[in-house]
mmCIF file of C-alpha atoms in Angstrom:
data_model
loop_
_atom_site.group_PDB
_atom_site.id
_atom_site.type_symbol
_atom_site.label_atom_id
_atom_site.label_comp_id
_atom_site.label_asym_id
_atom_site.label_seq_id
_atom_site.Cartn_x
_atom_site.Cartn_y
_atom_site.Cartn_z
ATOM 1 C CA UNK A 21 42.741 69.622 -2.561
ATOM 2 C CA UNK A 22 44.268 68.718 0.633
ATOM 3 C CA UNK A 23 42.730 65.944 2.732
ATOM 4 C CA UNK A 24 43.188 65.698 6.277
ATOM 5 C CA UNK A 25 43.108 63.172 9.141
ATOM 6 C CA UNK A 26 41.113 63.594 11.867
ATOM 7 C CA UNK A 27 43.218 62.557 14.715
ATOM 8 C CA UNK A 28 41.524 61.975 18.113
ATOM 9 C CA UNK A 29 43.563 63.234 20.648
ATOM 10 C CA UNK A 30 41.837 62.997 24.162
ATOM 11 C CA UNK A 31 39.762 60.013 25.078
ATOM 12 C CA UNK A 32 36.439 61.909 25.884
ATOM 13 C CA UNK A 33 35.090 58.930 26.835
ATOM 14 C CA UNK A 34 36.120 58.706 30.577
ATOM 15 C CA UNK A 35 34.708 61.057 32.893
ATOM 16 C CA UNK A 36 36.189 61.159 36.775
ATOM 17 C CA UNK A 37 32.742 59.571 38.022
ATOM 18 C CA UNK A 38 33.736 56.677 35.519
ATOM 19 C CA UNK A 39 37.347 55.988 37.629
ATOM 20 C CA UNK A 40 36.853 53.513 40.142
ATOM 21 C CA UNK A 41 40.441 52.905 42.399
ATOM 22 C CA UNK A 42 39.086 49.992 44.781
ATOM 23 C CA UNK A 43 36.593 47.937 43.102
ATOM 24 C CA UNK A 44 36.432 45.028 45.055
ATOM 25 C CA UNK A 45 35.455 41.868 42.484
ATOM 26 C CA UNK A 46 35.911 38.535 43.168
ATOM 27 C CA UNK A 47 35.949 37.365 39.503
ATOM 28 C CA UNK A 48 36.076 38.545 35.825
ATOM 29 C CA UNK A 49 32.046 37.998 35.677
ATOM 30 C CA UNK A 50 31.738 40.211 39.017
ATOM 31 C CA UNK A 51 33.803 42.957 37.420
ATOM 32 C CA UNK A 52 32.014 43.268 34.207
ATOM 33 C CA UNK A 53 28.571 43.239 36.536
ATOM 34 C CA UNK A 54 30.148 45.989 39.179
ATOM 35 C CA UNK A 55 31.264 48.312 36.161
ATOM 36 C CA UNK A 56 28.251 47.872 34.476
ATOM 37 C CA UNK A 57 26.229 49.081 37.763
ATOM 38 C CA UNK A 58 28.773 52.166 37.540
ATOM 39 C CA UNK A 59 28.181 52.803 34.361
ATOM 40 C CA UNK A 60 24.198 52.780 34.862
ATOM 41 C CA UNK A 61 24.523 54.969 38.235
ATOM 42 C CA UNK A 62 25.921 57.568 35.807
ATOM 43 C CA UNK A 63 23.442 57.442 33.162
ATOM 44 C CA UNK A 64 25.271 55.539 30.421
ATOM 45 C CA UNK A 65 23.239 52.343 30.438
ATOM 46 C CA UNK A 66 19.265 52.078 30.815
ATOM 47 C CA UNK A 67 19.739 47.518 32.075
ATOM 48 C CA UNK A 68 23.143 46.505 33.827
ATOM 49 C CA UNK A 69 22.132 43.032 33.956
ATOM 50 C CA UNK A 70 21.433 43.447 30.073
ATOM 51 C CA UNK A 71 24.613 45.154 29.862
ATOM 52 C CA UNK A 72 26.734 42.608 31.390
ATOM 53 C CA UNK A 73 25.239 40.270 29.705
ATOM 54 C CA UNK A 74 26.166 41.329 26.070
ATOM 55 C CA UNK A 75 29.746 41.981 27.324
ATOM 56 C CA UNK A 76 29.777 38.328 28.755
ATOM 57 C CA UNK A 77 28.917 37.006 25.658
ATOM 58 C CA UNK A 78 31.242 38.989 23.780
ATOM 59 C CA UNK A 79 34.308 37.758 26.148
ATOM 60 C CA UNK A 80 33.303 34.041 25.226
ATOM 61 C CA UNK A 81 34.129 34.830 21.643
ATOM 62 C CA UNK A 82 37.604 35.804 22.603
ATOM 63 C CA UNK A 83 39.707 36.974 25.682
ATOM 64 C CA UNK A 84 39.669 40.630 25.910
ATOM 65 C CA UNK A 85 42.675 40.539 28.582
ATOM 66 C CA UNK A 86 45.327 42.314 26.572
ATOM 67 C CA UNK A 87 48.572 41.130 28.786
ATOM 68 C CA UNK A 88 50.012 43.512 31.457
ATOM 69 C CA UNK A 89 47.343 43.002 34.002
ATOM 70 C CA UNK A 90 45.080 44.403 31.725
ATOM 71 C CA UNK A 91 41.956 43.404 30.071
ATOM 72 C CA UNK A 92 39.237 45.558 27.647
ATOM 73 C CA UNK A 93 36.095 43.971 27.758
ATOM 74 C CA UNK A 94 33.285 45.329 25.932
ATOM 75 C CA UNK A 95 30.038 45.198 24.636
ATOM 76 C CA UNK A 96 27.888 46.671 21.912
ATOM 77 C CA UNK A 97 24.004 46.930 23.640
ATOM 78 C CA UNK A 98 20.393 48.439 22.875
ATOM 79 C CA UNK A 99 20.812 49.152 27.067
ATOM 80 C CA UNK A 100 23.878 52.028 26.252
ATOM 81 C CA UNK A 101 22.804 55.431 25.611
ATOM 82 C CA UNK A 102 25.911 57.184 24.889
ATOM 83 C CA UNK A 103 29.748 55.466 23.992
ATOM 84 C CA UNK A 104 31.503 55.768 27.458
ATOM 85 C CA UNK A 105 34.435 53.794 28.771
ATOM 86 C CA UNK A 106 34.379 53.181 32.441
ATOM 87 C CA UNK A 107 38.545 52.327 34.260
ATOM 88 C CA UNK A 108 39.034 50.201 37.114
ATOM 89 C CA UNK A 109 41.867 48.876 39.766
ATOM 90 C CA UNK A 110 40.761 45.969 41.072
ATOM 91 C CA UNK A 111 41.876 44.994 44.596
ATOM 92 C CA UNK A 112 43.115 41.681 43.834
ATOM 93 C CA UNK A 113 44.176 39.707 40.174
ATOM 94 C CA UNK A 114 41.881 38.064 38.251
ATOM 95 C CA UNK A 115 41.805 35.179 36.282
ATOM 96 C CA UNK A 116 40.806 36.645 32.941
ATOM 97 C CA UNK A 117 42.230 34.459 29.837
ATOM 98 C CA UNK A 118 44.837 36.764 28.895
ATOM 99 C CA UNK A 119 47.454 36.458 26.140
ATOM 100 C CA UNK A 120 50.292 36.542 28.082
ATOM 101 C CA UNK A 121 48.325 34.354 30.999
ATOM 102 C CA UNK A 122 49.145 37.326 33.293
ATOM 103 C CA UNK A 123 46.199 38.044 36.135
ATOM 104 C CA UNK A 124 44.019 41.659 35.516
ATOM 105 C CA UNK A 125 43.889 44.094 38.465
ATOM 106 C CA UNK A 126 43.290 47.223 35.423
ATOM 107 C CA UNK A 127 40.011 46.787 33.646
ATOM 108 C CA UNK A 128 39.374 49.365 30.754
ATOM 109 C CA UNK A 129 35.184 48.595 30.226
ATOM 110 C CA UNK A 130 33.737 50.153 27.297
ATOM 111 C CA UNK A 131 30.263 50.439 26.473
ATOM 112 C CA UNK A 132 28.385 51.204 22.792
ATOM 113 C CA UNK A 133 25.750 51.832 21.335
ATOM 114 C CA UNK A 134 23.596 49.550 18.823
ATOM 115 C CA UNK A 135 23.336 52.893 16.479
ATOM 116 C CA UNK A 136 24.399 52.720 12.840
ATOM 117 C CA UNK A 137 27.534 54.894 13.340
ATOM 118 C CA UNK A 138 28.507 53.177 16.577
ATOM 119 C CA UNK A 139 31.519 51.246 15.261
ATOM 120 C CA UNK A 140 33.151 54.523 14.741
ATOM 121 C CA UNK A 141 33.062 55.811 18.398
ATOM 122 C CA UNK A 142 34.270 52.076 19.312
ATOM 123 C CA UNK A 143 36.680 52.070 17.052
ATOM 124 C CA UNK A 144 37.895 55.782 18.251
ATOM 125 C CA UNK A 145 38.300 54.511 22.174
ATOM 126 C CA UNK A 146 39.544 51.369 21.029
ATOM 127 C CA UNK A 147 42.323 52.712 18.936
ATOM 128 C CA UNK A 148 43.560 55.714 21.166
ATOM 129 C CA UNK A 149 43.137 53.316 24.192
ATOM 130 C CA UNK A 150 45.597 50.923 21.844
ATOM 131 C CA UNK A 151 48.152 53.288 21.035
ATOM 132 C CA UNK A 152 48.597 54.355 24.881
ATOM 133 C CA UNK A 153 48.636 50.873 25.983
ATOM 134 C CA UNK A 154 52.061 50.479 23.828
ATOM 135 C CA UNK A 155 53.635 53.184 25.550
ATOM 136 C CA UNK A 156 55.717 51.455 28.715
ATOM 137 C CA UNK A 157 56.321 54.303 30.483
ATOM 138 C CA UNK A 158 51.915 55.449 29.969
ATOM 139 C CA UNK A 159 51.308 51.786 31.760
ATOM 140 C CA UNK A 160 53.984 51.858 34.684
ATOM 141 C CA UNK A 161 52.398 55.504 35.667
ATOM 142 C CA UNK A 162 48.855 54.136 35.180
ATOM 143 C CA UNK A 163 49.801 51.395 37.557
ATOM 144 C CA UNK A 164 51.553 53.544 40.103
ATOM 145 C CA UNK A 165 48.830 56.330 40.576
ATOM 146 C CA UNK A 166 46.196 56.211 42.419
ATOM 147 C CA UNK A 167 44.474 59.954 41.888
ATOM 148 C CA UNK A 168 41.562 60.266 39.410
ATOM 149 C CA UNK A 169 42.504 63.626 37.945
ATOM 150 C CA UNK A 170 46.340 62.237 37.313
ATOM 151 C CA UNK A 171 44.461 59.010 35.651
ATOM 152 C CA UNK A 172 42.212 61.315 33.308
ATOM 153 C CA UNK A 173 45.081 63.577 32.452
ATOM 154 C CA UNK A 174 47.379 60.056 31.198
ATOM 155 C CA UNK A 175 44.300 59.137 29.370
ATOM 156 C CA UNK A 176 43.136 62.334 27.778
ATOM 157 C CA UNK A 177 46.678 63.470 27.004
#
């Protein structure tokens, strides 16, 4: 009997409405609480402050800013209805803890659920969000464009 992987191969996670290309945050606790209000205009979360709140405490466990000017906070919450990821380009760095001590400006917020079978979907954004991350050329395009459809394409590709 053959077994087979199942590979995931688009990040269905990120929907155009979850892109924002100007956020405007003063800090790394203002740009969890923005995202989180983006995130609840577009039905993912039922409590932003809730929301933001359970990330918060998950980023004093351990930075989640990955080098690169990037960072991948997230939080497992009662308040999220559905795993969703939400992308942002900040206007200015932030101070965010990150391994290499570089500033964020690209924040990659993902949201899940509290359900049993929730560390799957986490795991699923996590790792294909991972594996493009690695990929030089992925991040210098990521950085360079500022279109939502090209951004969903690089990320669903």
């Amino acid at each position: 009997m053959e077994r087979r992987r199942k590979v995931v191969s688009k990040l269905n996670f990120l929907t155009k409405d979850n892109v924002v290309l100007d956020l405007d945050a003063k800090n790394q606790k203002d740009a969890i609480s923005q995202l989180s209000n983006v995130l609840y205009k577009n039905g993912i979360l039922n409590d932003p402050k809730q929301f933001t709140e359970d990330v918060l405490k998950r980023e004093q466990m351990t930075t989640t800013g990955i080098g690169k000017n990037m960072a991948i906070p997230h939080g497992k919450s009662p308040t999220v209805k559905v795993p969703s990821m939400v992308f942002a380009k900040n206007k200015r760095s932030l101070d965010w803890n990150s391994l290499d001590g570089s500033k964020v400006n690209m924040i990659f917020l993902m949201a899940v659920t509290t359900k049993p079978d929730s560390g799957k979907e986490h795991l699923k954004m996590l790792s294909h969000l991972s594996g493009k991350l690695m990929d030089d050329d992925f991040v210098a395009k990521l950085k360079k464009t500022n279109d939502k459809d090209e951004i969903l394409k690089l990320l669903q590709n």
